[in-house]
XYZ file of C-alpha atoms in Angstrom:
563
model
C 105.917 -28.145 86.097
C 104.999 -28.692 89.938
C 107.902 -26.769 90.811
C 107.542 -23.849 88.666
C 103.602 -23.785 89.765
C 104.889 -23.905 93.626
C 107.589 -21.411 93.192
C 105.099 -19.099 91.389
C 102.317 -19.664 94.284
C 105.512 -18.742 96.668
C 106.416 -15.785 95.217
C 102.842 -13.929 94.826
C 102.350 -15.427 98.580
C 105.191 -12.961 99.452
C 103.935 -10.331 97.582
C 100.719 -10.559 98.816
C 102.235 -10.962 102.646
C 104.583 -7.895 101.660
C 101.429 -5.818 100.679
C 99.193 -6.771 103.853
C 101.885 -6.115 106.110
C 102.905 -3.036 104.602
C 103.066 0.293 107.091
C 99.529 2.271 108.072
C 97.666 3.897 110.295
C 94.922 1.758 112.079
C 93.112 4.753 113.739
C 93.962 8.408 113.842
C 91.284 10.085 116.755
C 91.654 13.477 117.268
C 89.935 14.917 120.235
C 89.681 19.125 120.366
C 88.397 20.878 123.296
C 87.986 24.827 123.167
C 88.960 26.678 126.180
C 87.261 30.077 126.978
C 90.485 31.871 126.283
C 89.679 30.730 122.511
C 92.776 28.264 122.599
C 92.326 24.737 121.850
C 93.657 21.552 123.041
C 94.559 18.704 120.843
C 94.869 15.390 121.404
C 95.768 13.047 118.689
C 95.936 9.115 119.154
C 97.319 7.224 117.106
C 97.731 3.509 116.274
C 100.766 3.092 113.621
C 101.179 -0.303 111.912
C 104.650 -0.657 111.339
C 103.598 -4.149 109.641
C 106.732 -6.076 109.419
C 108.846 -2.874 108.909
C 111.891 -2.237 111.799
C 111.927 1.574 112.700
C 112.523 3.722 115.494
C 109.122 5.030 115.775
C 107.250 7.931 113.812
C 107.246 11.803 112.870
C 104.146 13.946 113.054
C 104.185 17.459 110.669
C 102.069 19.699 112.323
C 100.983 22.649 110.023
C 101.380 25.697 112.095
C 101.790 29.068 109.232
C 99.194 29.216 106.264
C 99.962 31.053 103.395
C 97.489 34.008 102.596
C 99.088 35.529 99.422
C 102.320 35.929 98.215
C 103.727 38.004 100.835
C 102.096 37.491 104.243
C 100.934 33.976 106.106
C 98.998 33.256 109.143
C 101.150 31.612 112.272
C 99.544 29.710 114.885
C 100.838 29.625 118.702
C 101.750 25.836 119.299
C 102.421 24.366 122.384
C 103.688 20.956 122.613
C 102.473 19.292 125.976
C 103.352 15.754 125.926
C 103.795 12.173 124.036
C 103.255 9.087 125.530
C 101.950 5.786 124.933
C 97.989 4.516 126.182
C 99.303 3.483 129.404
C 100.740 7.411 129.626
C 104.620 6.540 129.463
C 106.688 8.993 128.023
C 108.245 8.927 124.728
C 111.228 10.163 123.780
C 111.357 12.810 121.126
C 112.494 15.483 119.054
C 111.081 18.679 118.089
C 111.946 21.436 115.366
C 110.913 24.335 112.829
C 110.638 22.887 109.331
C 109.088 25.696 107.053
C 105.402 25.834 107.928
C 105.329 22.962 110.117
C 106.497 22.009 113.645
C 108.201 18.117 113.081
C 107.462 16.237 116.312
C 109.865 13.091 115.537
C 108.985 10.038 118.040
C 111.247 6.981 119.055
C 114.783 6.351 119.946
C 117.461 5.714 117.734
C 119.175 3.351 119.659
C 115.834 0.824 119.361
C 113.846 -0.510 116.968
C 110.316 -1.055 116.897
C 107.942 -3.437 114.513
C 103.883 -4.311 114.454
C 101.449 -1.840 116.280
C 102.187 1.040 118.911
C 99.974 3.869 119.957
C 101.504 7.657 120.157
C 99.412 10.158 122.020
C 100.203 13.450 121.357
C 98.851 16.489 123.021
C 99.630 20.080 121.929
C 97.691 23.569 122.439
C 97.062 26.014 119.828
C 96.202 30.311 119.830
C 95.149 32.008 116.834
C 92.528 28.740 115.539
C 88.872 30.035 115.789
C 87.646 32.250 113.292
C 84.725 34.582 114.356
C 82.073 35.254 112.455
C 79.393 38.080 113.645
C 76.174 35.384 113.478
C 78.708 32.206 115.298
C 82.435 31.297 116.617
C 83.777 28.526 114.286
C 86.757 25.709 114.704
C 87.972 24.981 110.593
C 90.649 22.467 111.930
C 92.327 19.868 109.445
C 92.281 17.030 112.119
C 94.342 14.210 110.352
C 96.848 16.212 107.572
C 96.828 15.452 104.243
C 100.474 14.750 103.526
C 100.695 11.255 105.348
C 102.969 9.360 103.871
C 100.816 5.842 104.757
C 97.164 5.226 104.585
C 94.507 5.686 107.320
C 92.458 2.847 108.193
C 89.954 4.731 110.481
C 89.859 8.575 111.208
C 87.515 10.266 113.775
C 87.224 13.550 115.825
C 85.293 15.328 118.373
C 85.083 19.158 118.884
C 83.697 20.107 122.435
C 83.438 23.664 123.444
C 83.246 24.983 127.424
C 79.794 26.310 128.567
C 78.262 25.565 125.221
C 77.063 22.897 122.668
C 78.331 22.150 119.099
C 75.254 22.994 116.883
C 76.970 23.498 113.410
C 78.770 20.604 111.630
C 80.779 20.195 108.141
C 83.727 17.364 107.479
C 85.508 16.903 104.092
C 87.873 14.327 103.044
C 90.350 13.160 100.347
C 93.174 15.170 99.221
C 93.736 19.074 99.623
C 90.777 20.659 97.637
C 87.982 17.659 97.750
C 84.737 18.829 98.911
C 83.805 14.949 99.325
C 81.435 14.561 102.842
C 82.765 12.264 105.267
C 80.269 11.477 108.528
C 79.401 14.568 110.626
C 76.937 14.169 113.430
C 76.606 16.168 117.001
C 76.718 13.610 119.781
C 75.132 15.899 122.990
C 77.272 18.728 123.287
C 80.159 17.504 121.004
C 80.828 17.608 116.845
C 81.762 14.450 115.973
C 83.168 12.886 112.740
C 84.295 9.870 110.960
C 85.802 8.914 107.842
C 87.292 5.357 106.730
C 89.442 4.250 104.291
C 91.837 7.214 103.516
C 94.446 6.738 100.771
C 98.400 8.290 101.386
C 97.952 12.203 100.998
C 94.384 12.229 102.203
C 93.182 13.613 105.032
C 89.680 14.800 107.023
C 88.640 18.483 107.584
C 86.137 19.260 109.934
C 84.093 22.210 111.092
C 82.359 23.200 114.145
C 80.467 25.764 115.139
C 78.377 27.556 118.248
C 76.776 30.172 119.270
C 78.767 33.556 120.065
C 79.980 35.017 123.615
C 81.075 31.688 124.993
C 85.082 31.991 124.081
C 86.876 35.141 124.159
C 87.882 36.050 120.586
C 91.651 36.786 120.055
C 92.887 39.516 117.473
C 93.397 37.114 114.037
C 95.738 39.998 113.101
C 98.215 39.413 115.786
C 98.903 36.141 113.920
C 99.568 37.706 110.043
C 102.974 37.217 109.564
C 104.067 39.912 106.694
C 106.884 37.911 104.941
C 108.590 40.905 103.330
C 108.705 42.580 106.407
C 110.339 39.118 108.363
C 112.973 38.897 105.392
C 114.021 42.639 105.894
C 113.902 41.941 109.420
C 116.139 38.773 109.452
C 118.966 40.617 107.044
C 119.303 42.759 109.687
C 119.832 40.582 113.365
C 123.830 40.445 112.160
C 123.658 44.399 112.616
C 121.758 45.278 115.521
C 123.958 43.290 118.014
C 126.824 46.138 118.143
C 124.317 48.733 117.288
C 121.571 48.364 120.434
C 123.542 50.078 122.565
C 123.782 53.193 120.088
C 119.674 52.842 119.012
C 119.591 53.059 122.958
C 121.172 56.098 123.816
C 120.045 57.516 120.379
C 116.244 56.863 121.896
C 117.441 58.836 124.794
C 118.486 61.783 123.174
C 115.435 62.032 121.137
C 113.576 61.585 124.114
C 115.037 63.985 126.257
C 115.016 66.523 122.755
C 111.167 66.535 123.524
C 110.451 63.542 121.631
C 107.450 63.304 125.021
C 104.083 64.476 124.664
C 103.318 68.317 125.726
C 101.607 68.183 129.329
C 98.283 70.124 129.875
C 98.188 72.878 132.323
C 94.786 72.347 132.064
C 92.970 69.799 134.826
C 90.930 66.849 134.005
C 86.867 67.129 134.625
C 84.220 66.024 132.854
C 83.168 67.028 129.586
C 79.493 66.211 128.698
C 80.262 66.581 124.739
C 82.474 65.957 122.225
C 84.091 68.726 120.217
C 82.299 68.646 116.287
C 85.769 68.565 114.730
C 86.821 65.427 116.558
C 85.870 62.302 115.154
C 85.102 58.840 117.263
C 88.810 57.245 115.702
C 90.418 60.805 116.716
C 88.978 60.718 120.738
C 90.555 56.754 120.618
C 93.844 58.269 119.011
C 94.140 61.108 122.098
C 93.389 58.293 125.076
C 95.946 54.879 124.053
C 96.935 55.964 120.751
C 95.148 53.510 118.592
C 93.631 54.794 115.020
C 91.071 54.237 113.613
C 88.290 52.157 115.042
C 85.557 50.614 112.078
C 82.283 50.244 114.545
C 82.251 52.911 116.180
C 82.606 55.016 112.644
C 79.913 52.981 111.417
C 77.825 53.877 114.302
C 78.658 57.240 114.386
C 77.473 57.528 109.910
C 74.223 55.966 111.622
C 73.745 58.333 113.989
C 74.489 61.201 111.717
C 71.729 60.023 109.252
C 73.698 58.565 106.202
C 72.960 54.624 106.941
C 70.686 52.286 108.583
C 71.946 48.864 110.334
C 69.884 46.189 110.212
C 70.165 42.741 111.718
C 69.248 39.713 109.719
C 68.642 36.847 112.199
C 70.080 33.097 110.809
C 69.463 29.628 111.288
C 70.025 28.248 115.591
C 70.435 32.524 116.618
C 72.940 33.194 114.383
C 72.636 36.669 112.508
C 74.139 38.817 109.647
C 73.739 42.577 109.036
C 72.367 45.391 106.682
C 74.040 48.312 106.117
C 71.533 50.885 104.095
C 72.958 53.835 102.672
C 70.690 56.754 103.175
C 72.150 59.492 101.950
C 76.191 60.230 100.754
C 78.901 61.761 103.265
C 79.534 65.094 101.313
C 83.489 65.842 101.410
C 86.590 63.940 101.355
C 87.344 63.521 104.868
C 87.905 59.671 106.277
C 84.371 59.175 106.804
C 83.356 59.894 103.677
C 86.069 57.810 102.186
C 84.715 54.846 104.257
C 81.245 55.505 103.455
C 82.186 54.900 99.662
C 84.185 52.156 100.506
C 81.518 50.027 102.506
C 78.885 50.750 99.354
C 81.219 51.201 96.122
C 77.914 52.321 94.546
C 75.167 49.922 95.576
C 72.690 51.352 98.528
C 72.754 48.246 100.579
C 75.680 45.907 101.981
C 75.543 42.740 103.902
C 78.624 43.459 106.725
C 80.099 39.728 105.824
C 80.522 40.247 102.157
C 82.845 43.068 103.704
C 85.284 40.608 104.970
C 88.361 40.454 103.007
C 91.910 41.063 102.974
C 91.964 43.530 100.372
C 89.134 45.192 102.072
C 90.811 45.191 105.663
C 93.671 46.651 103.622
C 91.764 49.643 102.815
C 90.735 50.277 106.082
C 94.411 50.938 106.634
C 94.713 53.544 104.190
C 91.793 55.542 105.860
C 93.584 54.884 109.340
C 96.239 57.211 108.322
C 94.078 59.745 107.675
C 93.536 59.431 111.425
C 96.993 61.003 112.108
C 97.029 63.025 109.175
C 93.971 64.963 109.852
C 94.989 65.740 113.599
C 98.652 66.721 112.296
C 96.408 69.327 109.857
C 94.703 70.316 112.673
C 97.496 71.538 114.798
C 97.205 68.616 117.160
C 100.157 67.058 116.661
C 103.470 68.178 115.824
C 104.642 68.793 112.574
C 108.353 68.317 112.503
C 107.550 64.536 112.833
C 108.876 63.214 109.832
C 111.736 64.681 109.871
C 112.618 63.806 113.233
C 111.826 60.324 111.801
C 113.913 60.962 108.977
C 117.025 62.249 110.732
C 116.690 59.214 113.107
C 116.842 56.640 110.427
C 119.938 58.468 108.831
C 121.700 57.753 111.797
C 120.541 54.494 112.143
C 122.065 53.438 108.648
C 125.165 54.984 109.241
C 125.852 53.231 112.375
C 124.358 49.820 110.857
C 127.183 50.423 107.865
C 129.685 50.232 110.846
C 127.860 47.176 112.458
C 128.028 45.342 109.223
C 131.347 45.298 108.714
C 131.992 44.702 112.782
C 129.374 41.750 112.766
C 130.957 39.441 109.873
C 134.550 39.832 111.555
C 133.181 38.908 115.289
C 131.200 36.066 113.514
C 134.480 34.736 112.785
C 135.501 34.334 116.188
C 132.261 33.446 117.738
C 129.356 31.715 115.761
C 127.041 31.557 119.013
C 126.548 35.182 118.633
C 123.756 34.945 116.782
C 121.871 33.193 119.680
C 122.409 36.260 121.236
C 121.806 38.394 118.242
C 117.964 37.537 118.846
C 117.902 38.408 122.072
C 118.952 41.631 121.464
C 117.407 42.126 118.135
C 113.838 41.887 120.289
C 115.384 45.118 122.811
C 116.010 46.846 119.808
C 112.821 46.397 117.588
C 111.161 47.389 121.366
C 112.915 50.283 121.557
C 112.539 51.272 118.124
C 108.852 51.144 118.833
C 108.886 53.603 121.475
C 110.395 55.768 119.399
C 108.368 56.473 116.334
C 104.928 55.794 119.098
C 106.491 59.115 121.152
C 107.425 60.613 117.338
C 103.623 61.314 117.612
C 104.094 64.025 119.765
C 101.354 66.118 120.759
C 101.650 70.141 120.889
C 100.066 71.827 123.390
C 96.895 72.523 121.766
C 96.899 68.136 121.367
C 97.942 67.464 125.215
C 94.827 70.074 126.048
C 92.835 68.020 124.042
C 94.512 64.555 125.069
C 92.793 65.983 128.335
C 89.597 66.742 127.075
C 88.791 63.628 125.801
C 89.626 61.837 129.238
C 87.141 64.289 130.932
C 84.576 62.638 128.353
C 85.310 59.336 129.117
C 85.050 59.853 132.555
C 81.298 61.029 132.260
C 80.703 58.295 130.276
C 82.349 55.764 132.762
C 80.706 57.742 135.890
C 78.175 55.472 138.273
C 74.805 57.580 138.959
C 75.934 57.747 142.473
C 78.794 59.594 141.714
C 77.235 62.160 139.510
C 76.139 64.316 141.621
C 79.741 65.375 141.755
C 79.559 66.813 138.004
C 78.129 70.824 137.954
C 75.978 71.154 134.808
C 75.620 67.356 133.557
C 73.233 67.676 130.697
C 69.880 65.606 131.125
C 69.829 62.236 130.339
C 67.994 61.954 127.089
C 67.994 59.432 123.803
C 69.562 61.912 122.162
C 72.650 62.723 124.330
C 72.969 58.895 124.353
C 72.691 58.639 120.668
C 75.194 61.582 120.419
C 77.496 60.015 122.366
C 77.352 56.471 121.721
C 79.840 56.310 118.662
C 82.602 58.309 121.187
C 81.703 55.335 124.021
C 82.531 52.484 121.656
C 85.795 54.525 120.452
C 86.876 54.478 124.049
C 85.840 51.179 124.604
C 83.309 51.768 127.612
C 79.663 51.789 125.789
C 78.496 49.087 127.945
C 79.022 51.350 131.217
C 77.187 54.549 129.024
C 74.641 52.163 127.588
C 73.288 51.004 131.069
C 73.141 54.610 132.561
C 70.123 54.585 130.073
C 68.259 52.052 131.894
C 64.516 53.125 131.985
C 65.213 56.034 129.940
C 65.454 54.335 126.698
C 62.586 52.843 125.332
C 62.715 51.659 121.741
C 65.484 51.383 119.376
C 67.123 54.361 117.675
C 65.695 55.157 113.950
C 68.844 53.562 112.523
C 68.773 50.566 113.762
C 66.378 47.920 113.717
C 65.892 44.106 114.935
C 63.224 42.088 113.673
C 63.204 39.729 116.787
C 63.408 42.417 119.599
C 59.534 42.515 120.422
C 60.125 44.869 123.312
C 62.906 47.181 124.147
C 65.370 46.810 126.909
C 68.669 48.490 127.176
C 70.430 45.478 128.270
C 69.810 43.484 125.251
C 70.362 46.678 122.644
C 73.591 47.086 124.660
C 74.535 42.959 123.835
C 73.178 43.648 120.578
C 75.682 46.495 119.978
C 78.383 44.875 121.180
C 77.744 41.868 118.547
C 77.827 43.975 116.288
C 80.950 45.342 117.195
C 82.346 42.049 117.432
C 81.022 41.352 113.700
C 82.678 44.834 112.256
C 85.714 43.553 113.994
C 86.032 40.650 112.424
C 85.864 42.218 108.876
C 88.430 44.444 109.712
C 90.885 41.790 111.089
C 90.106 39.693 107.549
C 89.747 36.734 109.603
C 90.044 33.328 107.491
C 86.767 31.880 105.763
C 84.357 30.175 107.197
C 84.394 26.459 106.613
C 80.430 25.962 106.144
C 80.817 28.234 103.065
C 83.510 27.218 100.809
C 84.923 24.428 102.966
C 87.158 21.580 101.497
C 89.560 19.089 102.624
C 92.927 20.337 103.751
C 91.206 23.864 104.588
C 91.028 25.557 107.951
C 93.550 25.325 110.355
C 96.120 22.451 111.214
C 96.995 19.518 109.098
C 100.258 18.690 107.871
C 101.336 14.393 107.844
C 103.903 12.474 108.647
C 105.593 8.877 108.688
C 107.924 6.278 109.924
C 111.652 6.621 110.582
């Protein structure tokens, strides 16, 4: 009976020993800094308990491409830096693409490790703050929520350059909780804490501060549009052979008068722009760029048929108003925008505009842009069918690659390497192609001129003015008239300050509740904000993570484990 009672106590000892010294993570700190280019650095430590497990060391999944819907996702930049121990001794490792995630595997395979090591990773990311027009905001998944091993301790820390944290969320548990873990601000920083974190649950945290302090990328240079990549990929086994034709093919078409019409007319300055061009249209004749949402919006104020008003938030931040006034009579782009924006209700707040679906739209009326200038004479008509012809040959020469590609393949299976090389030259050059397809006629290239005469009076330092014959007085109303044009082009800041001591009150269509007293330099901030704000909606950035948060939202996460 002694024995059987020992040998019992024996074995749940082991099981008990098995279970303590089974593999986890003792701490998982993750330290963010944001630089001013909006980038972040990351710096994840980590203490792994191997427990009485023999491995060569650990893997780290970092997320790096979100899914939006079914065919498009989000892809961050990611920049590994380095991975090293406490004492800052390199590590050797591994890196590679796996689906959404960037595998960092740790350790050699020659040596075996057991009980507790720290791994310090540092990588940088692009493409990770979201802006919002009332604050900037980090959404960052700081631990993953597909570890294979549980997490003793978690913290973080968000610190931003020039600025203080002075918004806070966290969330933990598994993908979807909206459970609260510890958020606090510590000075300057965010900082957060969670314990006890079972395999497959991870902390979310969010931090935000005030605007202007980072510069904002474009969110849409990150959308990856999956059905486009899959077309794209079937075809980097064709385009090897085929550059060089697509290259002298881009020749011809360019030396066929696929370039823009030169003026004979000379640039000078043009104190007005002409009623049938439109702010998006001026923007279209200077870089080529459609259509541009704030400066339409400004330009329907201006014109009467809405009001903007700014709602000031909680620690500065701010939403706005749009008031419809009256309708936009016709069926032009501005009118279609006007209905879009209100879809029958006389009063929008501009952040219940921000959606994908909505940002989609706004590409529909950007190719009325192009449409309404090729109506207008401005550009040339024979476009698509140059386009058309173009692509005709294209196929038939990527029938003849096809069959070339899969017998050279044969012979030499690095030539894919070199296949996306190319492919890059060729997507370039196919580029240039359909941007000089846009060709302007000569009634377009007089205009193309026009409009740079116009930006150059609204560029021009006092100083230099006297230079100009005729320059209109300097009234609210030219600078009203004009204002919508000098945010198409991208210099309102320069046309705003010309109005320095001429301006004394805000315009009748737009109002701020906590400007006591005019001055031009604040309405000019205050304009570009709101830029910044319309900007946002139409680049459908992600969500904001003090509204709808949860954990395993935002940006990062991923897991990991032992191998």
């Amino acid at each position: 009976m002694k024995k059987l009672l020992f040998s019992l106590f024996f074995i749940v000892g082991l099981l008990i020993g098995g279970v303590v010294r089974a593999e986890n993570i003792k701490l998982f700190k993750t330290d963010i800094e944001v630089n001013p280019d909006s980038s972040i650095n990351v710096v994840e430590s980590i203490n792994y308990d191997f427990g009485s497990e023999q491995k060569h060391g650990i893997f780290r999944d970092i997320k790096i491409e979100q899914k939006i819907d079914a065919t498009s996702s989000y892809r961050f930049g990611f920049a590994l830096l380095s991975v090293t121990d406490v004492a800052g001794q390199k590590y050797d490792y591994t890196t590679e693409r796996a689906g959404d995630y960037m595998k960092v595997k740790i350790g050699d395979a020659d040596k075996l490790v057991t009980g507790q090591k720290d791994y310090i990773i540092k990588y940088k990311i692009n493409g990770a703050i979201n802006n919002f027009s009332d604050h900037d905001e980090l959404y960052w998944n700081a631990t993953g929520d597909e570890w294979e091993v549980p997490i003793e301790q978690a913290s973080a820390s968000v610190r931003v350059a020039g600025t203080a944290i002075n918004k806070t969320a966290c969330y933990f548990g598994t993908a979807g909780s909206i459970a609260s873990c510890v958020d606090s601000i510590n000075k300057t920083a965010g900082v957060f804490s969670q314990s006890n974190l079972a395999a497959k649950q991870g902390m979310t945290i969010v931090a935000g501060w005030p605007k202007d302090f980072v510069t904002i990328t474009n969110r849409q240079d990150y959308i990856i549009d999956k059905v486009v990549q899959t077309k794209f990929a079937t075809m980097f086994s064709e385009t090897f052979i085929g550059a060089s034709f697509l290259f002298f093919l881009f020749l011809i078409i360019m030396l066929s008068g696929g370039l823009d019409t030169k003026s004979k007319n000379p640039i000078v300055a043009q104190y007005s722009a002409p009623s049938s061009i439109r702010p998006s249209e001026a923007r279209f004749f200077i870089n080529r760029l459609g259509f541009t949402f704030s400066a339409e919006i400004i330009s329907l104020a201006v014109g009467g048929y809405l009001k903007i008003e700014r709602i000031p938030k909680m620690l500065g931040m701010s939403d706005y108003n749009l008031i419809k006034l009256k309708d936009v009579d016709g069926d032009d782009y501005q009118a279609k925008l006007s209905r879009l924006i209100f879809e029958g209700s006389n009063e929008v707040k501009l952040t219940k505009l921000r959606s994908t679906s909505f940002s989609n739209k706004l590409m529909e009326i950007n190719r009325d842009v192009t449409r309404n200038l090729k109506k207008a004479g401005y550009l040339s008509k024979d476009i698509n069918k140059k386009a058309w012809n173009f692509f005709i040959v294209m196929m038939i020469i990527f029938l003849f690659v096809i069959s070339s590609i899969i017998f050279i393949n044969q012979l030499n299976l690095t030539l894919s390497l070199i296949v996306l090389a190319v492919f890059a030259i060729v997507i370039a050059i196919l580029t240039l192609v359909f941007f000089f397809c846009n060709k302007l006629t000569e009634t377009g290239a007089d205009m193309k001129n026009y409009m740079q005469g116009l930006k150059l009076y609204l560029t021009v330092a006092e100083k230099d003015r006297l230079e100009f014959h005729n320059a209109p007085e300097k009234n609210p109303a030219k600078f009203e008239e004009l204002l919508p044009y000098a945010i198409a082009l991208g210099v309102e800041k320069k046309w705003t300050k010309q109005f320095d001591g001429i301006l004394r009150q805000n315009p009748s269509w737009y109002s701020d509740p906590t400007m006591t007293a005019f001055n031009v330099v604040v309405f000019s901030k205050a304009m570009s904000s709101f830029s910044t704000a319309v900007s946002s909606v139409s680049a459908a950035a992600g969500g904001s993570g003090f509204s709808g948060g949860s954990a395993g939202g935002g940006g990062g996460g991923g897991g990991g484990g032992s191998w």
